Coordinates of C-alpha atoms in Angstrom, one line a residue:
Chain A
X712 CA 25.1 109.7 110.8
X713 CA 28.6 107.9 110.7
X714 CA 28.7 106.6 107.8
X715 CA 28.5 110.2 106.3
X716 CA 32.0 111.0 107.7
X717 CA 34.5 110.8 104.9
X718 CA 37.0 108.0 105.2
X719 CA 40.0 110.3 105.2
X720 CA 39.3 111.5 108.6
X721 CA 38.3 108.0 109.9
X722 CA 41.8 107.7 108.6
X723 CA 43.5 110.0 110.6
X724 CA 42.1 109.3 114.0
X725 CA 44.0 106.5 114.6
X726 CA 47.2 108.6 113.9
X727 CA 45.3 111.8 116.5
X728 CA 44.8 108.0 119.3
X729 CA 48.8 107.2 118.8
X730 CA 50.6 110.6 119.3
X731 CA 47.9 111.3 122.4
X732 CA 48.6 107.9 123.5
X733 CA 52.5 108.9 123.2
X734 CA 52.1 112.0 125.1
X735 CA 50.4 110.4 127.7
X736 CA 51.9 107.2 128.5
X737 CA 55.7 108.4 127.6
X738 CA 55.2 111.9 128.6
X739 CA 53.1 112.0 131.3
X740 CA 50.7 114.7 129.8
X741 CA 47.5 115.2 131.3
X742 CA 45.9 118.0 128.7
X743 CA 47.4 119.1 125.1
X744 CA 45.8 121.2 122.4
X745 CA 44.7 121.1 118.8
X746 CA 47.8 123.8 117.8
X747 CA 50.0 121.1 120.2
X748 CA 48.8 117.8 118.5
X749 CA 49.1 119.5 114.9
X750 CA 52.5 120.3 115.2
X751 CA 53.8 117.1 116.0
X752 CA 51.6 115.5 113.4
X753 CA 51.9 118.2 110.6
X754 CA 48.2 118.2 110.4
X755 CA 46.7 122.0 110.9
X756 CA 45.2 122.5 114.4
X757 CA 41.7 123.4 112.2
X758 CA 41.9 120.2 110.2
X759 CA 42.1 118.2 114.2
X760 CA 39.4 120.5 115.5
X761 CA 37.6 120.2 112.5
X762 CA 37.8 116.2 112.2
X763 CA 37.1 115.3 115.8
X764 CA 33.7 117.8 115.5
X765 CA 32.4 115.5 113.5
X766 CA 31.9 113.1 116.5
X767 CA 31.4 115.5 119.4
X768 CA 32.7 118.4 121.5
X769 CA 36.1 117.0 123.1
X770 CA 38.1 120.1 124.2
X771 CA 37.2 123.5 125.9
X772 CA 38.5 126.4 124.8
X773 CA 41.4 128.0 126.7
X774 CA 42.1 124.1 128.5
X775 CA 42.5 122.0 125.5
X776 CA 41.9 118.4 125.5
X777 CA 42.2 116.4 128.1
X778 CA 44.2 113.1 127.0
X779 CA 42.7 110.3 128.8
X780 CA 39.5 111.2 127.7
X781 CA 40.0 112.2 124.3
X782 CA 42.2 108.8 124.0
X783 CA 39.3 106.9 125.5
X784 CA 37.0 108.4 123.2
X785 CA 38.6 108.0 120.5
X786 CA 39.1 104.2 121.0
X787 CA 34.9 103.8 121.6
X788 CA 35.2 105.5 118.3
X789 CA 37.1 103.2 116.7
X790 CA 35.9 100.4 118.2
X791 CA 38.9 99.6 120.5
X792 CA 37.5 99.4 123.6
X793 CA 37.7 95.6 122.7
X794 CA 40.4 93.4 121.8
X795 CA 40.2 92.2 118.1
X796 CA 41.6 88.6 117.7
X797 CA 43.3 88.5 114.6
X798 CA 43.9 85.5 111.6
X799 CA 47.1 85.7 110.2
X800 CA 47.2 84.4 107.0
X801 CA 50.9 83.4 105.6
X802 CA 53.9 82.3 108.0
X803 CA 56.8 83.4 105.5
X804 CA 59.1 85.8 106.7
X805 CA 57.0 88.7 106.5
X806 CA 53.9 86.5 108.3
X807 CA 56.9 85.7 111.1
X808 CA 57.9 89.4 111.6
X809 CA 54.0 90.2 112.4
X810 CA 53.8 87.2 114.5
X811 CA 56.4 88.5 116.8
X812 CA 55.9 91.8 116.5
X813 CA 54.8 93.5 120.0
X814 CA 53.1 96.4 118.5
X815 CA 49.6 94.8 118.2
X816 CA 48.9 94.7 122.3
X817 CA 47.0 97.0 123.7
X818 CA 46.5 98.7 120.1
X819 CA 43.0 96.6 119.9
X820 CA 44.7 93.5 118.3
X821 CA 46.0 90.0 119.2
X822 CA 47.0 87.9 116.5
X823 CA 45.4 84.6 117.6
X824 CA 45.9 82.2 114.6
X825 CA 48.9 82.1 112.1
X826 CA 47.8 79.4 108.6
X827 CA 49.7 78.5 106.1
X828 CA 49.8 75.6 103.2
X829 CA 53.3 74.8 103.4
X830 CA 53.9 71.4 105.1
X831 CA 56.9 72.2 106.2
X832 CA 55.8 75.3 107.9
X833 CA 52.7 73.9 109.5
X834 CA 53.3 73.0 113.4
X835 CA 56.1 75.5 113.8
X836 CA 55.5 78.0 116.4
X837 CA 55.8 81.7 115.5
X838 CA 55.1 84.4 118.2
X839 CA 54.0 81.6 120.7
X840 CA 51.1 80.2 117.8
X841 CA 51.4 76.7 116.3
X842 CA 51.3 77.6 112.3
X843 CA 47.9 75.7 111.3
X844 CA 47.1 74.5 108.1
X845 CA 44.8 76.3 105.8
X846 CA 42.3 73.4 105.2
X847 CA 41.4 75.1 109.1
X848 CA 40.9 78.5 108.2
X849 CA 37.5 78.4 107.7
X850 CA 36.0 76.5 110.4
X851 CA 38.5 78.4 113.0
X852 CA 36.6 81.8 112.2
X853 CA 33.2 80.6 111.7
X854 CA 33.5 78.9 115.0
X855 CA 35.5 82.2 116.6
X856 CA 33.4 84.6 114.9
X857 CA 36.5 86.4 113.5
X858 CA 36.2 89.8 111.8
X859 CA 39.8 90.8 111.1
X860 CA 42.2 89.0 109.0
X861 CA 45.9 89.9 108.0
X862 CA 47.2 88.5 104.5
X863 CA 50.6 87.5 104.0
X864 CA 50.6 85.0 101.3
X865 CA 52.1 85.7 97.6
X866 CA 50.2 87.7 95.3
X867 CA 49.3 85.4 93.1
X868 CA 47.6 83.2 95.9
X869 CA 45.5 86.1 97.5
X870 CA 42.6 87.0 95.3
X871 CA 41.8 82.9 96.1
X872 CA 42.7 83.5 99.9
X873 CA 40.6 86.8 99.9
X874 CA 37.3 84.9 99.0
X875 CA 38.0 82.0 101.3
X876 CA 38.4 84.8 104.0
X877 CA 34.8 86.7 103.2
X878 CA 33.3 83.5 102.5
X879 CA 34.5 82.2 106.1
X880 CA 33.1 85.6 107.9
X881 CA 36.1 88.0 107.8
X882 CA 34.6 91.8 107.6
X883 CA 38.3 93.7 107.4
X884 CA 41.3 92.3 105.4
X885 CA 45.2 93.9 106.0
X886 CA 46.5 92.8 102.8
X887 CA 50.1 92.8 102.5
X888 CA 50.3 91.0 99.0
X889 CA 51.1 93.3 96.4
X890 CA 48.0 93.2 94.5
X891 CA 44.4 94.7 94.4
X892 CA 42.1 92.4 95.9
X893 CA 38.6 92.4 94.7
X894 CA 36.0 92.0 97.8
X895 CA 32.6 92.5 98.0
X896 CA 30.8 95.6 99.1
X897 CA 30.7 95.8 103.0
X898 CA 34.0 94.2 103.3
X899 CA 37.0 96.8 104.3
X900 CA 40.5 96.2 103.0
X901 CA 43.5 98.0 103.7
X902 CA 46.8 97.5 101.6
X903 CA 50.5 97.8 103.0
X904 CA 53.2 97.6 100.1
X905 CA 56.5 99.7 101.1
X906 CA 57.4 100.1 97.5
X907 CA 54.1 101.3 96.7
X908 CA 54.8 104.2 99.1
X909 CA 58.7 104.1 98.1
X910 CA 57.9 105.0 94.7
X911 CA 55.3 107.8 95.6
X912 CA 58.5 109.8 97.5
X913 CA 60.4 108.9 94.4
X914 CA 58.7 111.0 91.7
X915 CA 59.4 114.0 94.2
X916 CA 63.7 112.9 94.2
X917 CA 65.5 115.2 91.3
Chain B
X197 CA 53.4 122.1 86.4
X198 CA 54.5 118.5 88.1
X199 CA 54.2 120.1 91.1
X200 CA 51.3 121.2 91.0
X201 CA 49.6 118.1 90.9
X202 CA 48.1 116.9 94.4
X203 CA 50.2 114.4 96.5
X204 CA 46.6 112.1 95.8
X205 CA 47.3 111.6 92.4
X206 CA 51.2 110.7 92.8
X207 CA 49.9 108.1 95.3
X208 CA 47.5 106.6 92.8
X209 CA 50.7 106.1 89.9
X210 CA 52.4 103.4 91.5
X211 CA 49.1 101.0 92.0
X212 CA 48.4 101.8 88.4
X213 CA 52.1 100.8 87.5
X214 CA 51.7 97.8 89.9
X215 CA 48.3 96.5 88.3
X216 CA 49.8 97.6 84.7
X217 CA 52.8 95.3 85.2
X218 CA 50.8 92.2 86.7
X219 CA 48.3 92.3 83.2
X220 CA 51.9 92.8 81.1
X221 CA 54.0 90.2 83.1
X222 CA 51.7 87.4 84.3
X223 CA 48.7 87.7 81.7
X224 CA 50.8 89.0 78.6
X225 CA 48.2 91.3 77.9
X226 CA 49.1 94.2 75.3
X227 CA 46.4 96.7 76.1
X228 CA 44.2 97.9 78.6
X229 CA 41.7 100.5 79.1
X230 CA 41.0 102.6 81.9
X231 CA 37.6 101.0 82.1
X232 CA 39.4 97.4 82.9
X233 CA 42.6 98.9 84.8
X234 CA 39.1 100.8 86.8
X235 CA 37.4 97.2 87.3
X236 CA 40.5 95.7 89.0
X237 CA 41.3 98.5 91.1
X238 CA 37.9 99.8 92.3
X239 CA 38.5 103.0 91.2
X240 CA 36.4 105.0 88.3
X241 CA 38.1 105.0 84.9
X242 CA 37.1 108.9 85.0
X243 CA 39.4 109.5 87.5
X244 CA 42.0 107.0 86.2
X245 CA 42.1 109.2 83.3
X246 CA 42.1 112.4 84.8
X247 CA 45.1 111.3 86.8
X248 CA 47.0 110.8 83.5
X249 CA 46.3 113.4 81.8
X250 CA 48.5 115.2 84.2
X251 CA 51.1 114.2 82.5
X252 CA 49.8 113.6 78.9
X253 CA 47.7 111.9 76.4
X254 CA 48.8 108.1 76.9
X255 CA 45.7 106.0 75.3
X256 CA 43.8 106.2 72.3
X257 CA 39.8 106.0 71.9
X258 CA 38.8 103.1 70.6
X259 CA 42.2 101.2 71.3
X260 CA 43.0 102.1 74.8
X261 CA 46.2 101.9 76.6
X262 CA 49.2 100.4 75.1
X263 CA 50.6 98.5 78.7
X264 CA 54.2 98.6 77.9
X265 CA 54.5 101.9 77.1
X266 CA 52.2 102.8 80.0
X267 CA 54.7 101.0 82.2
X268 CA 57.5 102.9 80.7
X269 CA 55.8 106.5 81.0
X270 CA 54.8 106.0 84.5
X271 CA 58.0 104.5 85.3
X272 CA 59.9 107.9 84.4
X273 CA 56.7 110.0 86.0
X274 CA 58.1 108.2 89.2
X275 CA 61.9 108.4 88.6
X276 CA 61.7 104.7 88.6
X277 CA 63.7 104.5 85.0
X278 CA 67.1 104.0 87.5
X279 CA 67.7 101.8 90.5
X280 CA 67.1 103.2 93.9
X281 CA 70.0 102.3 96.5
X282 CA 68.2 101.6 99.6
X283 CA 69.8 102.2 103.5
X284 CA 67.5 99.9 105.9
X285 CA 68.1 101.2 109.7
X286 CA 67.4 98.8 112.2
X287 CA 68.1 94.8 112.2
X288 CA 65.2 93.3 114.5
X289 CA 62.4 90.7 112.9
X290 CA 61.1 93.7 110.7
X291 CA 64.4 94.7 109.4
X292 CA 65.3 91.0 108.6
X293 CA 61.9 90.7 107.2
X294 CA 62.2 93.6 104.7
X295 CA 66.2 92.6 104.1
X296 CA 65.0 88.9 102.6
X297 CA 61.6 90.7 100.9
X298 CA 62.3 89.9 97.0
X299 CA 59.3 93.0 96.2
X300 CA 62.5 95.5 96.0
X301 CA 63.9 94.1 92.9
X302 CA 62.3 95.0 89.5
X303 CA 60.1 98.2 91.5
X304 CA 63.0 100.5 91.3
X305 CA 64.5 100.1 94.5
X306 CA 67.5 97.6 96.2
X307 CA 68.7 97.6 100.0
X308 CA 71.7 98.1 100.0
X309 CA 73.0 98.4 103.7
X310 CA 71.5 97.4 106.4
X311 CA 72.7 99.6 109.9
X312 CA 71.9 98.5 113.7
X313 CA 73.6 99.7 116.7
X314 CA 73.2 96.4 118.8
X315 CA 76.8 94.4 118.6
X316 CA 74.8 90.8 119.0
X317 CA 73.5 92.2 115.3
X318 CA 76.4 93.9 113.6
X319 CA 78.2 91.3 112.0
X320 CA 75.4 89.2 111.0
X321 CA 74.3 88.2 107.8
X322 CA 70.5 89.6 106.3
X323 CA 68.8 89.3 102.7
X324 CA 72.8 89.1 101.2
X325 CA 74.0 92.2 103.5
X326 CA 76.1 92.5 106.8
X327 CA 74.8 94.1 109.3
X328 CA 77.0 97.4 109.6
X329 CA 77.3 99.7 112.8
X330 CA 75.6 103.0 113.1
X331 CA 78.8 104.7 113.5
X332 CA 78.9 104.2 109.7
X333 CA 76.0 105.4 108.4
X334 CA 76.4 109.1 107.7
X335 CA 79.3 108.5 105.9
X336 CA 78.0 105.8 103.4
X337 CA 74.9 107.6 102.7
X338 CA 77.4 110.6 101.7
X339 CA 80.0 108.5 99.8
X340 CA 77.0 107.3 97.9
X341 CA 74.7 109.9 97.8
X342 CA 72.2 107.5 98.8
X343 CA 68.6 109.3 99.1
X344 CA 66.4 106.6 100.4
X345 CA 65.8 104.9 103.8
X346 CA 63.7 102.5 105.5
X347 CA 63.0 103.0 109.0
X348 CA 62.9 100.1 111.0
X349 CA 63.9 101.0 114.5
X350 CA 61.6 101.5 118.0
X351 CA 59.7 104.6 118.1
X352 CA 61.8 106.0 120.8
X353 CA 64.7 105.9 118.5
X354 CA 63.1 107.1 115.2
X355 CA 63.4 111.0 115.9
X356 CA 67.2 111.4 116.8
X357 CA 67.6 108.5 113.4
X358 CA 65.7 110.4 111.2
X359 CA 67.4 113.4 112.0
X360 CA 71.0 111.9 111.8
X361 CA 69.7 110.3 107.7
X362 CA 68.5 113.9 107.2
X363 CA 71.5 115.2 108.1
X364 CA 73.6 112.7 106.1
X365 CA 71.6 113.7 102.9
X366 CA 68.6 111.4 102.8
X367 CA 65.7 112.8 101.3
X368 CA 63.1 109.9 101.7
X369 CA 62.3 108.1 104.4
X370 CA 59.7 105.5 105.0
X371 CA 58.8 104.9 108.9
X372 CA 57.8 101.7 110.2
X373 CA 58.5 103.3 113.7
X374 CA 55.1 103.7 115.2
X375 CA 55.7 107.5 115.4
X376 CA 55.1 110.6 113.5
X377 CA 58.1 112.4 113.0
X378 CA 59.7 116.0 112.0
X379 CA 62.0 116.4 109.2
X380 CA 62.3 119.3 107.7
X381 CA 60.7 120.7 104.6
X382 CA 61.4 119.1 101.3
X383 CA 62.2 116.3 103.0
X384 CA 59.8 112.8 102.4
X385 CA 58.3 111.1 104.6
X386 CA 55.8 108.1 104.3
X387 CA 54.8 105.6 107.2
X388 CA 54.3 102.0 107.8
X389 CA 52.3 101.2 110.6
X390 CA 49.6 97.7 110.1
X391 CA 47.6 99.1 113.7
X392 CA 46.5 102.4 112.3
X393 CA 45.5 100.4 108.5
X394 CA 43.7 98.3 111.1
X395 CA 42.0 100.4 113.5
X396 CA 40.7 102.3 110.5
X397 CA 39.0 99.2 109.3
X398 CA 37.1 98.4 112.7
X399 CA 35.3 101.5 112.7
X400 CA 33.4 100.2 110.0
X401 CA 32.8 96.8 111.9
X402 CA 30.1 96.8 114.4

């Protein structure tokens, strides 16, 4: 059953997908192997085959994987065979960079709204969107059945806004605020804090 | 021995450190317990005790952890009892946001240089730093013995610049380019791609 697959396996699927799309679109490759994919990603070919075997039989002994077919399958598995509208909360310098980031498109996401509570930012245009007041947040999420949000607010505001988001119907939050947030079970949260990543690396430096 | 500790354990130490600093600085707490810390982080208290036991005996039965002492120990373990100067490569909208991000300070890092190859960006001021030409990169890294770099360049340029960085002496790279890069063994790489995180969550959404 889908819910028995370890989350660490799920976490590798987007990495495979990203590499496969690069092979198909930038290198015009038609087929690949778990060996080739593994070499690019620094992951063993056995691990890749095992991960994919949770979901079906995608490759053939000898010919390997048909890249476009595997891309299509991974997109279905990850529910990327649609475009998820995303609510971005926070129109500071990080919010602005995210609003202008072109990497969401064609990968399943589109930032559709930006919210902030700073009167100086409300009404500004970022990435082609007008910054909306926080007072509009709940109704917008509810009306459009938005499920995915990006939190780019200061740490002190993150929990309160996260509560608002969940109450309004958000089910997945990418949190850029450097603080852990508590959400009800069943709500997805992922974190992005560059300092955590860097601190994990300096452990290994003399 | 230090190098036998699983990297997943190392990856949790910065999360513990971040929560402890918040307790000490924002909440004026003096002591905590693995239970309290675990509740905040959604990690079991047993896991926290096990992770920390790799490095010593930091808590006492009954009184728990002295927060400032544990902070100090974690900073030593992660080599954050110093400030790492960081070279930022890429002065686009992400690079600009990173240059202006105040979250590095007091957490062990300081962006000390920004490089770009775009003549329109070279000479601009970002986060108080003047954008330097890429031609200066290798000499700067070598002269100042810089070990940590942040890569905020387009995917197509990431591998080439990563090779340059490693050759110049960089030993840890936080890569924002949405592509896996290959580095020699012993060089640390961590990734930050918001789309990967979001795709990992949509798997769980209906």
